[in-house]
Coordinates of C-alpha atoms and ligand atoms in Angstrom, one line a residue:
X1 CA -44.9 10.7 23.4
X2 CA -45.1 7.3 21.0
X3 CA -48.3 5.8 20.3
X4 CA -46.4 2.3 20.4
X5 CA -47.7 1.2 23.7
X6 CA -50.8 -0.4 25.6
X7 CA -51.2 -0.1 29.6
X8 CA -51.9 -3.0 31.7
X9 CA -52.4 -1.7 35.2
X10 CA -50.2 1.6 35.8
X11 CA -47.6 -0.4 33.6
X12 CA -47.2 0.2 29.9
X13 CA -46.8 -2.7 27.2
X14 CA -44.2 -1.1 24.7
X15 CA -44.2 -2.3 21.1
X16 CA -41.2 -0.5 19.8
X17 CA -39.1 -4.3 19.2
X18 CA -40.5 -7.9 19.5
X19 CA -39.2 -7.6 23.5
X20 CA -42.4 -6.3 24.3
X21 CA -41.4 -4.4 27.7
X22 CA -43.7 -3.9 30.3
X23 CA -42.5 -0.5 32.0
X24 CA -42.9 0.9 35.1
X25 CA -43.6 4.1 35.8
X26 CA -40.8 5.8 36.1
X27 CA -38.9 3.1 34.4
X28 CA -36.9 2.8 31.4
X29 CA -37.6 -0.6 29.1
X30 CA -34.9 -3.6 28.9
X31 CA -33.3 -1.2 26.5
X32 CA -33.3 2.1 27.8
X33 CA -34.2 3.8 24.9
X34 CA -38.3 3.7 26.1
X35 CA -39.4 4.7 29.5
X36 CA -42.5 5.2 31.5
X37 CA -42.6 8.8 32.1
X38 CA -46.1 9.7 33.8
X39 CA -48.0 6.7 32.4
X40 CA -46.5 7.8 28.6
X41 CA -44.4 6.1 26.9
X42 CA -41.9 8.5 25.9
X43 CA -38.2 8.3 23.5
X44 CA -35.7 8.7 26.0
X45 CA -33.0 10.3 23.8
X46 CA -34.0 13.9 21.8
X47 CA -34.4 13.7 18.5
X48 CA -31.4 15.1 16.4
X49 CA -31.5 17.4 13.8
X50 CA -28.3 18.5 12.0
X51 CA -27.6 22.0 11.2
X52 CA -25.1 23.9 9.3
X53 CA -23.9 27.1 11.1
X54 CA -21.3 30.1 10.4
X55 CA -18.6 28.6 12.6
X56 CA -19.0 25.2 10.2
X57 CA -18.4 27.5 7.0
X58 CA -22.6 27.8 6.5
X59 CA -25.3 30.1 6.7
X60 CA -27.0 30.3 10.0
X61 CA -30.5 29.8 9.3
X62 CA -33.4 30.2 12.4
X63 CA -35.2 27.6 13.0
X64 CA -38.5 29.4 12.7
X65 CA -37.4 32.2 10.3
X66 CA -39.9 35.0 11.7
X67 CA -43.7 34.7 12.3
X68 CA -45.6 32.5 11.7
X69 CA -43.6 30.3 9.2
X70 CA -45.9 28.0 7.6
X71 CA -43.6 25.2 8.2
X72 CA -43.4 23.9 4.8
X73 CA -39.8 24.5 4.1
X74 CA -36.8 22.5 6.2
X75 CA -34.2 25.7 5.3
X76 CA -33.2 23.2 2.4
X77 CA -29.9 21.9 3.2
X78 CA -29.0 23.5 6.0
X79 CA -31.2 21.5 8.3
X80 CA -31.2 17.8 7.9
X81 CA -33.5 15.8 10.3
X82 CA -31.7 12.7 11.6
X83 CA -33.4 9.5 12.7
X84 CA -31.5 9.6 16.0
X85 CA -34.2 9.3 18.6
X86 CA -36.7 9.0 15.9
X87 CA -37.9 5.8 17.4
X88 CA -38.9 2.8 15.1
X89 CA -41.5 1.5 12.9
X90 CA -42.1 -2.0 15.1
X91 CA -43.9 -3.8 14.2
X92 CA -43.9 -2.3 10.8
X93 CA -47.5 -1.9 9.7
X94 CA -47.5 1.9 10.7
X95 CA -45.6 4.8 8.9
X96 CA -42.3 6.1 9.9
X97 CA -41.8 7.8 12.5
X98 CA -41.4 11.0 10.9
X99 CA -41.9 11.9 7.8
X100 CA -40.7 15.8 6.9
X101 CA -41.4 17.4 4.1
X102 CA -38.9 20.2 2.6
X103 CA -38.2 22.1 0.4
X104 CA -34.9 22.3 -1.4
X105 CA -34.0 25.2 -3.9
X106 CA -37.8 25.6 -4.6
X107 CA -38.4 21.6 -5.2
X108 CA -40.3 20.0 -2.4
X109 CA -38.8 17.2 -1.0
X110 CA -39.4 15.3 2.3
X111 CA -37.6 13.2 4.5
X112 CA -38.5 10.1 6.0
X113 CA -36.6 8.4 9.6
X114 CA -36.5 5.7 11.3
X115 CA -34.5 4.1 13.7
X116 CA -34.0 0.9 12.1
X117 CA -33.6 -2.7 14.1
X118 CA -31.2 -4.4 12.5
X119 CA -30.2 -7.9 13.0
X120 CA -28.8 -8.4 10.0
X121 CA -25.3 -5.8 10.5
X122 CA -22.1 -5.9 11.6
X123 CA -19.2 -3.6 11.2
X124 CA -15.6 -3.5 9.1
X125 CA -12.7 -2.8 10.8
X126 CA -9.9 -1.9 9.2
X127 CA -6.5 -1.4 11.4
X128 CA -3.7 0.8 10.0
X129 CA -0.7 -1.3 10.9
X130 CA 1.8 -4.6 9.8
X131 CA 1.8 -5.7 12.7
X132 CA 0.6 -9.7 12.4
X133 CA -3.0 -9.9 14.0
X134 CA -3.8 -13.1 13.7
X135 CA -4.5 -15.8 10.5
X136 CA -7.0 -15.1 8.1
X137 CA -10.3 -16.3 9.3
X138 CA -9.4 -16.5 12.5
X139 CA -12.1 -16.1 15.1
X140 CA -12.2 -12.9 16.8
X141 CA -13.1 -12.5 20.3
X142 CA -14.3 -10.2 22.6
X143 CA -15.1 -11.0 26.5
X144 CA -14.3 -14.4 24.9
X145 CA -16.7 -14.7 23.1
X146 CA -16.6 -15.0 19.1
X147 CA -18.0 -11.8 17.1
X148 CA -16.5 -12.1 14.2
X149 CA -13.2 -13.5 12.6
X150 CA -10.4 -11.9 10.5
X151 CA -10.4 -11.0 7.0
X152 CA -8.2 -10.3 3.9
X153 CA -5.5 -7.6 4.3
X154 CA -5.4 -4.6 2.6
X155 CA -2.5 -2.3 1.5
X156 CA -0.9 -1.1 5.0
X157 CA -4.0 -2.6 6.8
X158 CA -5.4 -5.7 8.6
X159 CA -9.3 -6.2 8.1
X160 CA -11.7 -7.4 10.6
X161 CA -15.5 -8.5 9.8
X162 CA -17.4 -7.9 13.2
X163 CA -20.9 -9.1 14.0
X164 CA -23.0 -10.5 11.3
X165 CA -26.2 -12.5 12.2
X166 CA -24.8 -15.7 13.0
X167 CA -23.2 -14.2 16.2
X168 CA -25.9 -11.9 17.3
X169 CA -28.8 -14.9 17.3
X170 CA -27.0 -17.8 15.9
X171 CA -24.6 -18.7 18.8
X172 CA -25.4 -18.9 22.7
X173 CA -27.2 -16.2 24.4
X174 CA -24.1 -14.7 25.7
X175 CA -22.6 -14.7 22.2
X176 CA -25.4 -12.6 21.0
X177 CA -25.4 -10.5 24.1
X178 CA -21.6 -9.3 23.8
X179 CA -21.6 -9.4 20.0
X180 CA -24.2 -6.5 20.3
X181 CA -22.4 -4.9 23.1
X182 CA -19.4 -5.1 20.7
X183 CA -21.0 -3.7 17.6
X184 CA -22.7 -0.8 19.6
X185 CA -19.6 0.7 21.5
X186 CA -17.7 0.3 18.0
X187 CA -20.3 1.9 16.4
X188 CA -20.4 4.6 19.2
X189 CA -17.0 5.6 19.2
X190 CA -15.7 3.3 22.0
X191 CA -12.9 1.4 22.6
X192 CA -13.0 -2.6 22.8
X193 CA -10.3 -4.8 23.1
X194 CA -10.4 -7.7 21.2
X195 CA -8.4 -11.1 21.0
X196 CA -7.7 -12.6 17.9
X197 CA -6.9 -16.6 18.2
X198 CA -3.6 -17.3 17.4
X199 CA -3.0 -14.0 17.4
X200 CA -3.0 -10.5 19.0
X201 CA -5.0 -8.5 21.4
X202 CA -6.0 -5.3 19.9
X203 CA -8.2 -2.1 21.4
X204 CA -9.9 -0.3 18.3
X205 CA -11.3 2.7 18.1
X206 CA -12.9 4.7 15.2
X207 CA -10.6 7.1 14.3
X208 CA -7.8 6.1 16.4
X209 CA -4.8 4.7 16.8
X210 CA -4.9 0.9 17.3
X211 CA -3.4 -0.5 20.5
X212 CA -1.4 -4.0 19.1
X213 CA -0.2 -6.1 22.0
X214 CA -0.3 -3.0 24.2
X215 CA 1.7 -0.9 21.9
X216 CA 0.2 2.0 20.6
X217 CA 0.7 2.2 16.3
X218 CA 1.7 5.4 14.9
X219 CA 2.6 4.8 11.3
X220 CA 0.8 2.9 8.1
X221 CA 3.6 1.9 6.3
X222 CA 4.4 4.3 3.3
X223 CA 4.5 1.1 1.1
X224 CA 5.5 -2.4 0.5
X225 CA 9.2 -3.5 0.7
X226 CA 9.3 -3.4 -3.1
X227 CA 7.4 0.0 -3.4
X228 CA 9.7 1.3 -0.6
X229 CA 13.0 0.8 -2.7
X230 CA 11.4 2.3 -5.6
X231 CA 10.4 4.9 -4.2
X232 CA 13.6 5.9 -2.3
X233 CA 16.0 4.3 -4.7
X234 CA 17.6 7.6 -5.8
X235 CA 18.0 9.3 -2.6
X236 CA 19.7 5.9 -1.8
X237 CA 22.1 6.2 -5.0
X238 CA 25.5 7.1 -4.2
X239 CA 25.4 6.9 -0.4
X240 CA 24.9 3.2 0.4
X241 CA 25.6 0.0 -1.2
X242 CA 22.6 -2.2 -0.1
X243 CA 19.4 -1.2 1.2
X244 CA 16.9 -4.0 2.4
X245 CA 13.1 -2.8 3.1
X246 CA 12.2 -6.0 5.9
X247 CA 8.2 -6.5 4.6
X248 CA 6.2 -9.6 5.7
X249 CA 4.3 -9.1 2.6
X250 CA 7.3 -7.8 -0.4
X251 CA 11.0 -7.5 0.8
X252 CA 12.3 -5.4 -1.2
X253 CA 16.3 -5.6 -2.1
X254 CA 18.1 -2.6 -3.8
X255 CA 20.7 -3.9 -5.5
X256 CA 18.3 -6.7 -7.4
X257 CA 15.6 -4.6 -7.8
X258 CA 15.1 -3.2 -11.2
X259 CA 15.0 0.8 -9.8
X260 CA 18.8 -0.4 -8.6
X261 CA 18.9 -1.7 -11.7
X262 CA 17.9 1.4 -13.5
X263 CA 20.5 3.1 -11.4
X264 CA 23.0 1.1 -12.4
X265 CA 23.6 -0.1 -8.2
X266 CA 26.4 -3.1 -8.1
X267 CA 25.2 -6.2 -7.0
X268 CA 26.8 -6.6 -3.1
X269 CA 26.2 -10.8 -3.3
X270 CA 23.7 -10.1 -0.7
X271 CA 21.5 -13.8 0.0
X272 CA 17.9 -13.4 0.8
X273 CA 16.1 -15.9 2.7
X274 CA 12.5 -16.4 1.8
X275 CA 11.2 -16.6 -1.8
X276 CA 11.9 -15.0 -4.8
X277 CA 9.5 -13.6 -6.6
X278 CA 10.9 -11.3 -8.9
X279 CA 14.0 -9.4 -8.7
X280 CA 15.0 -7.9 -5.5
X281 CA 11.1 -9.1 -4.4
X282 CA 11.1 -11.7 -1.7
X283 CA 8.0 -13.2 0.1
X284 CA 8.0 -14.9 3.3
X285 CA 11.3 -13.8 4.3
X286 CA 10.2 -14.2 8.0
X287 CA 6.7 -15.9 10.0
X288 CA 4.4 -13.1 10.1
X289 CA 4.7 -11.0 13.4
X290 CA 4.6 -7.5 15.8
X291 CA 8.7 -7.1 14.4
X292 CA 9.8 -5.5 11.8
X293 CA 7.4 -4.9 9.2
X294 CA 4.9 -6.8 10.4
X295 CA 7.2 -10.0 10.4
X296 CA 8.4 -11.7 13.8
X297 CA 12.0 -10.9 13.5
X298 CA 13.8 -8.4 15.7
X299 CA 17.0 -8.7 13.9
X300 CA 16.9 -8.3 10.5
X301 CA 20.4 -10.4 10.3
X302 CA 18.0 -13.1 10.5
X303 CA 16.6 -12.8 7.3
X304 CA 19.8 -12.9 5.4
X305 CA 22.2 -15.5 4.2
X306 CA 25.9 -15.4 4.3
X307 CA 27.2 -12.7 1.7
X308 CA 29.0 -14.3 -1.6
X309 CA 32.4 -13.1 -2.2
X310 CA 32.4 -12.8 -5.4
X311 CA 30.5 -9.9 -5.1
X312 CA 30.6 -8.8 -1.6
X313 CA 33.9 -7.5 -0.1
X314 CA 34.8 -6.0 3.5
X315 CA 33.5 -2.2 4.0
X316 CA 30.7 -3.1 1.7
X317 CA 27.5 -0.9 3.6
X318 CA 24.1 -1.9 4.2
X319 CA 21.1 -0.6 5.3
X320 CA 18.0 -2.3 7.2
X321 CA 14.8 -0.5 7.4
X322 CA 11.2 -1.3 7.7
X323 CA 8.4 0.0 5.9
X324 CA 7.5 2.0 8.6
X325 CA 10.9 3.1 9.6
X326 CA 10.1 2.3 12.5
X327 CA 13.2 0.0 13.0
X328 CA 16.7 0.6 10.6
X329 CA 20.3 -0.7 11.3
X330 CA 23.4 0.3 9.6
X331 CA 25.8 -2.2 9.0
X332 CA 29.4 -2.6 7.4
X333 CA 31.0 -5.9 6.4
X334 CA 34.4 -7.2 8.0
X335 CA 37.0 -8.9 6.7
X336 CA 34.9 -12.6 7.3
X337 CA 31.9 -10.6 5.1
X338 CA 30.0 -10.5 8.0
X339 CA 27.6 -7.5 9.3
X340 CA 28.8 -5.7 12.0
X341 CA 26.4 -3.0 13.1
X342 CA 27.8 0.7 13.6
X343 CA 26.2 4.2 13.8
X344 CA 24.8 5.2 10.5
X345 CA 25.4 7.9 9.2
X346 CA 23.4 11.5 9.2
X347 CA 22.6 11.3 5.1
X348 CA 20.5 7.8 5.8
X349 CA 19.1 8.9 8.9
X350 CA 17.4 11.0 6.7
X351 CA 16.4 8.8 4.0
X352 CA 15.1 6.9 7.5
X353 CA 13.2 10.0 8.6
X354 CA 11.9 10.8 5.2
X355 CA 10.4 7.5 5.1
X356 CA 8.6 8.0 8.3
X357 CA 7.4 11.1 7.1
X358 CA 5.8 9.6 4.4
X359 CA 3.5 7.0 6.5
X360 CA 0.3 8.5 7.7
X361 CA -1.2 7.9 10.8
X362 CA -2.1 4.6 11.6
X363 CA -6.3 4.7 12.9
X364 CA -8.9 2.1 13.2
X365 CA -12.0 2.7 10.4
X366 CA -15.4 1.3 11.8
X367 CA -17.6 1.2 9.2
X368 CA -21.4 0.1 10.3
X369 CA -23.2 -2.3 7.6
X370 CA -26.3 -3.1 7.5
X371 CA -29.3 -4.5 5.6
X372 CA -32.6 -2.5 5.2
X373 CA -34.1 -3.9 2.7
X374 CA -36.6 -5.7 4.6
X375 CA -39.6 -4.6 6.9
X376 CA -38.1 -0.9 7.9
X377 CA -38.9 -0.1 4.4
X378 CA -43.2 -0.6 5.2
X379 CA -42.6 2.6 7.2
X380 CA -41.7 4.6 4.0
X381 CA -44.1 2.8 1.5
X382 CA -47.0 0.8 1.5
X383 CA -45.5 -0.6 -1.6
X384 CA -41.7 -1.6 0.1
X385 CA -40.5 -2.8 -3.0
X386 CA -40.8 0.3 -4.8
X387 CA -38.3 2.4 -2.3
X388 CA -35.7 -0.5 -3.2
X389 CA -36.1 0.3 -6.4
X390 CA -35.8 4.1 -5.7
X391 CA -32.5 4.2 -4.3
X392 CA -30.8 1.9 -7.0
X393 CA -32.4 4.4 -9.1
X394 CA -31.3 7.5 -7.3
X395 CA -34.3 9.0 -6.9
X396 CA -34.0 8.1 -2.9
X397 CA -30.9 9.4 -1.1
X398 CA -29.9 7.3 1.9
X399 CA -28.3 9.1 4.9
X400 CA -27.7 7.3 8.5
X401 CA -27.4 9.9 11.0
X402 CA -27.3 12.8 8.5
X403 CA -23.8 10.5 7.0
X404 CA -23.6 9.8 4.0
X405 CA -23.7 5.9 2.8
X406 CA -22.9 3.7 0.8
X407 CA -25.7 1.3 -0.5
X408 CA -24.4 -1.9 -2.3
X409 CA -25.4 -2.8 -5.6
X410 CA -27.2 -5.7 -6.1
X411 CA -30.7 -7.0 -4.1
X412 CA -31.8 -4.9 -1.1
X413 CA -30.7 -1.9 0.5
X414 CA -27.6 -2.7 1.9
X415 CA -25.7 0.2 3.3
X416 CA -22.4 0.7 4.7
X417 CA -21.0 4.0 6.7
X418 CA -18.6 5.5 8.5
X419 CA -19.5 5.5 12.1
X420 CA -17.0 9.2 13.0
X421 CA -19.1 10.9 10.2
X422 CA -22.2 10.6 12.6
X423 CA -23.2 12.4 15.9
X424 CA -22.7 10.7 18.9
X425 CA -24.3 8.0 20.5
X426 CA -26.0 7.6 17.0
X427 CA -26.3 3.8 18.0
X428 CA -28.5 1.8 20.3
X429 CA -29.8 -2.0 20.8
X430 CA -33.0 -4.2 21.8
X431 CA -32.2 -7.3 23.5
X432 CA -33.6 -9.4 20.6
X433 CA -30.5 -8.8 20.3
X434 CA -29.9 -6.5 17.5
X435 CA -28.1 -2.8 16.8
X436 CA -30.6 0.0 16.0
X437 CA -29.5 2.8 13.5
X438 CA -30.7 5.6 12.2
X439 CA -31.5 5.7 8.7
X440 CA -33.3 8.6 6.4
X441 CA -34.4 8.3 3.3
X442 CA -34.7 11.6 1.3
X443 CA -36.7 11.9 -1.8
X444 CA -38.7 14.3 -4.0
X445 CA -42.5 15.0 -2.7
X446 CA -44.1 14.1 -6.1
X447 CA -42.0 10.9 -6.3
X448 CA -42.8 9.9 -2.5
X449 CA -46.6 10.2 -3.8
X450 CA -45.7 7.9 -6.5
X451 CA -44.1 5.3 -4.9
X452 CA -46.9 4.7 -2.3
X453 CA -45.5 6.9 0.8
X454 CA -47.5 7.7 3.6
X455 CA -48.7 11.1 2.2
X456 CA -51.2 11.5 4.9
X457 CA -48.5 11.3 7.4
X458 CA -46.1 14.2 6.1
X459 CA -45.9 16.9 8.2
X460 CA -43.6 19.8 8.3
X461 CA -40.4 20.3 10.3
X462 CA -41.9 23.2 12.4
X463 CA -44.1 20.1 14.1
X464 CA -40.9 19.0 15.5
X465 CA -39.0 21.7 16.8
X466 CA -40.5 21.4 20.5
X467 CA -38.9 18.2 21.1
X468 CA -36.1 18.0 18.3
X469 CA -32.3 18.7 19.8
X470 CA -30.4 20.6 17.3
X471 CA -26.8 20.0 16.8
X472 CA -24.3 21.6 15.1
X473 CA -23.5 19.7 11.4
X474 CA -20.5 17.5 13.2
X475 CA -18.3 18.0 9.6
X476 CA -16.4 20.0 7.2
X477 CA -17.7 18.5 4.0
X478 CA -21.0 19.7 2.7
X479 CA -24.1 18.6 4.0
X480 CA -26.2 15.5 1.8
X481 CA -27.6 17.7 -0.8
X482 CA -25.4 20.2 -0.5
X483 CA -22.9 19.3 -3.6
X484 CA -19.9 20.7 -3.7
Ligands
SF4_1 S1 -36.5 -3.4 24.5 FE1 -36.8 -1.2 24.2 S2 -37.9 -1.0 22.3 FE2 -38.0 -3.1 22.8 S3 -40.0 -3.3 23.9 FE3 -38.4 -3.0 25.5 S4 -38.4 -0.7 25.8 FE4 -39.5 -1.1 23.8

């Protein structure tokens, strides 16, 4: 039962987001997190707490370890209470709704969650692959409407900036309404499929393999063009004359390339197109595309100019490869100094494979980000200002879902984390719109006390074991606390 409610004939006014439901008995709100159940307004979801057992490398600890356990103590790290199904602080002159205390190897601590409404978030997507997604900035689009655009590329990724205020209220109605339908099955684990403009259709998932054009990924690349040679350069050496890694970003080109160099590989008069940038380095050797390495080429003959015979001569070898190896040709000259494709031969079919086996497995990373440095924080302090200062100070640990975060530097408490390090379902919305997220703050008793917490509130874990879910600790790693 939450005391956020007031009844008006058998239904019940809940106060949980500005929306401001009237519920039905027997109703859920426009959210489905509230409902009516017997003229209470009740959490629909259990509330999660996080525990480490013997099958995840921990100690089993009971819940209630024998008698009549005073409650005081939360088992120290083994038990972490989660804000999932916590509920929320709306409208944000009450405390949290929970506030645990602890005690963790014999200091008390406590633990305060809340299920945070946040319309200031969004999420980062990275995507494993070269493929060509769309231009930078680029407006990104799901059920056609815009959530979010493309951003810079990293190292064997593409980057996508998803949600963000401006989409969840600033735009139509509809806008907002699939931009937080977006967000929250990202968050949740879900697939979406979103269209980039100018670009490609892509389903992401967290932890997954992205879905480019309706091909699934498998590989990151194991490098750049020019990182490619380098790296393979040697096993190259004396069984090839020319090696070209195809690279939307760095071609790389053996023979000019200073590990050829090194090497002491003869130049083949091989002509790039594209432009140099340093030896054997060529951008722009291709438009970028879902080819070969990430260009739009699907043959990499295209890419090269005619051979010069001063260097080049008939039975001169070459090999094509991306940065995946995904795609290779072998090629011999002819008499005219022109590449003629043949079967290539086991000893490169292995350089092929080794490159391969040096790409890791291309996933999507959601990452959640979001701001609470504004009105959440009245839950944990009478005094908000002072748990912003806590956390840049360390004294406050910050954990969504039991994850750990990170919390930018700078104004606020802006936090970022990885949504497959949380439970399930750790995500919901209120048709404001906005996401809601759990967030805990964990901090030393005496400190809470000093920064203005809700000390009357505190109460121990054993008040919540009636109605708390407990789950398994979803991870390997140690719990938050935990070190090591
Ligand atoms: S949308 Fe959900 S949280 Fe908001 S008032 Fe309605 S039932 Fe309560």
């Amino acid at each position: 039962m939450t005391d956020t409610s007031s009844a008006v004939a058998d239904k019940i006014r809940c106060d949980a987001c500005p929306v401001m439901c009237y519920i039905k008995p027997g109703a859920a709100g426009a959210c489905d997190r509230y409902a009516n159940h017997d003229g209470e307004l009740v959490r629909v979801d259990p509330h999660i707490i996080l525990e480490r057992t013997v099958s995840h490398g921990g100690r089993l600890v009971p819940f209630q370890a024998g008698g009549d356990w005073d409650g005081k103590i939360v088992h120290g790290p083994s038990t972490i209470v989660t804000a999932i199904g916590a509920g929320t602080t709306y409208p944000d002159y009450k405390p949290a709704p929970f506030i645990v205390s602890s005690e963790v190897d014999g200091v008390d601590m406590v633990t305060v969650v809340t299920e945070g409404i946040f319309s200031y978030c969004g999420v980062k997507v990275k995507i494993d692959t070269d493929r060509y997604l769309g231009p930078e900035t680029a407006t990104v689009r799901a059920a056609g409407e815009a959530v979010g655009h493309v951003t810079t590329s990293e190292y064997g990724s593409q980057m996508l900036s998803l949600g963000g205020v401006h989409h969840l209220t600033g735009g139509s109605k509809k806008e907002g309404r699939v931009t937080c339908d977006t967000l929250m099955d990202l968050s949740n684990g879900k697939p979406v499929e979103l269209t980039i403009d100018s670009g490609a259709t892509v389903v992401v998932q967290a932890g997954r393999a992205p879905v480019v054009n309706g091909l699934t990924e498998e590989r990151m690349r194991v490098g750049c063009g020019s990182a490619t040679i380098g790296m393979f350069a040697k096993q190259w050496q004396g069984k090839i004359d020319e090696v070209v890694v195809v690279d939307d970003h760095i071609t790389g080109v053996l023979s000019e390339h200073q590990a050829g160099k090194l090497l002491d590989i003869a130049d083949t008069g091989i002509k790039m197109k594209g432009r140099r940038s340093t030896p054997g380095r060529y951008f722009q050797v291709a438009e970028p595309g879902t080819g070969w390495g990430g260009t739009n080429i699907s043959d990499p003959l295209a890419i090269l100019g005619p051979f010069d015979p001063k260097a080049a001569r008939p039975g001169l070898t070459l090999l094509m490869v991306s940065t995946t190896g995904e795609h290779a040709a072998y090629y011999q000259l002819d008499d005219g100094l022109r590449p003629v494709e043949t079967e290539m031969p086991d000893a490169l079919k292995q350089s092929v494979a080794r490159i391969q086996e040096n790409c890791e497995p291309a996933l999507c990373t959601v990452l959640f980000m979001a701001g609470a440095g504004g009105s959440l924080r009245a839950g944990v302090t009478e005094n908000p200002v002072r748990l912003t200062r806590s956390v840049k100070d360390a004294l406050t640990r910050v954990t969504s879902g039991g994850a750990p975060v990170y919390v930018w530097p700078g104004g606020g408490i802006t936090y970022m984390v990885d949504v497959t390090q949380m439970p399930a379902n750790a995500f919901g919305y209120v048709p404001t719109p906005a996401l809601v997220a759990p967030i805990e703050f964990t901090l030393r008793l005496s400190d809470y006390a000093a920064l203005g917490g809700h000390m009357e509130a505190v109460r121990p874990l054993s008040s919540l074991k009636d109605n708390a879910e407990r789950l398994p600790w979803p991870r390997q790693g140690p719990m938050p606390g935990q070190g090591g």
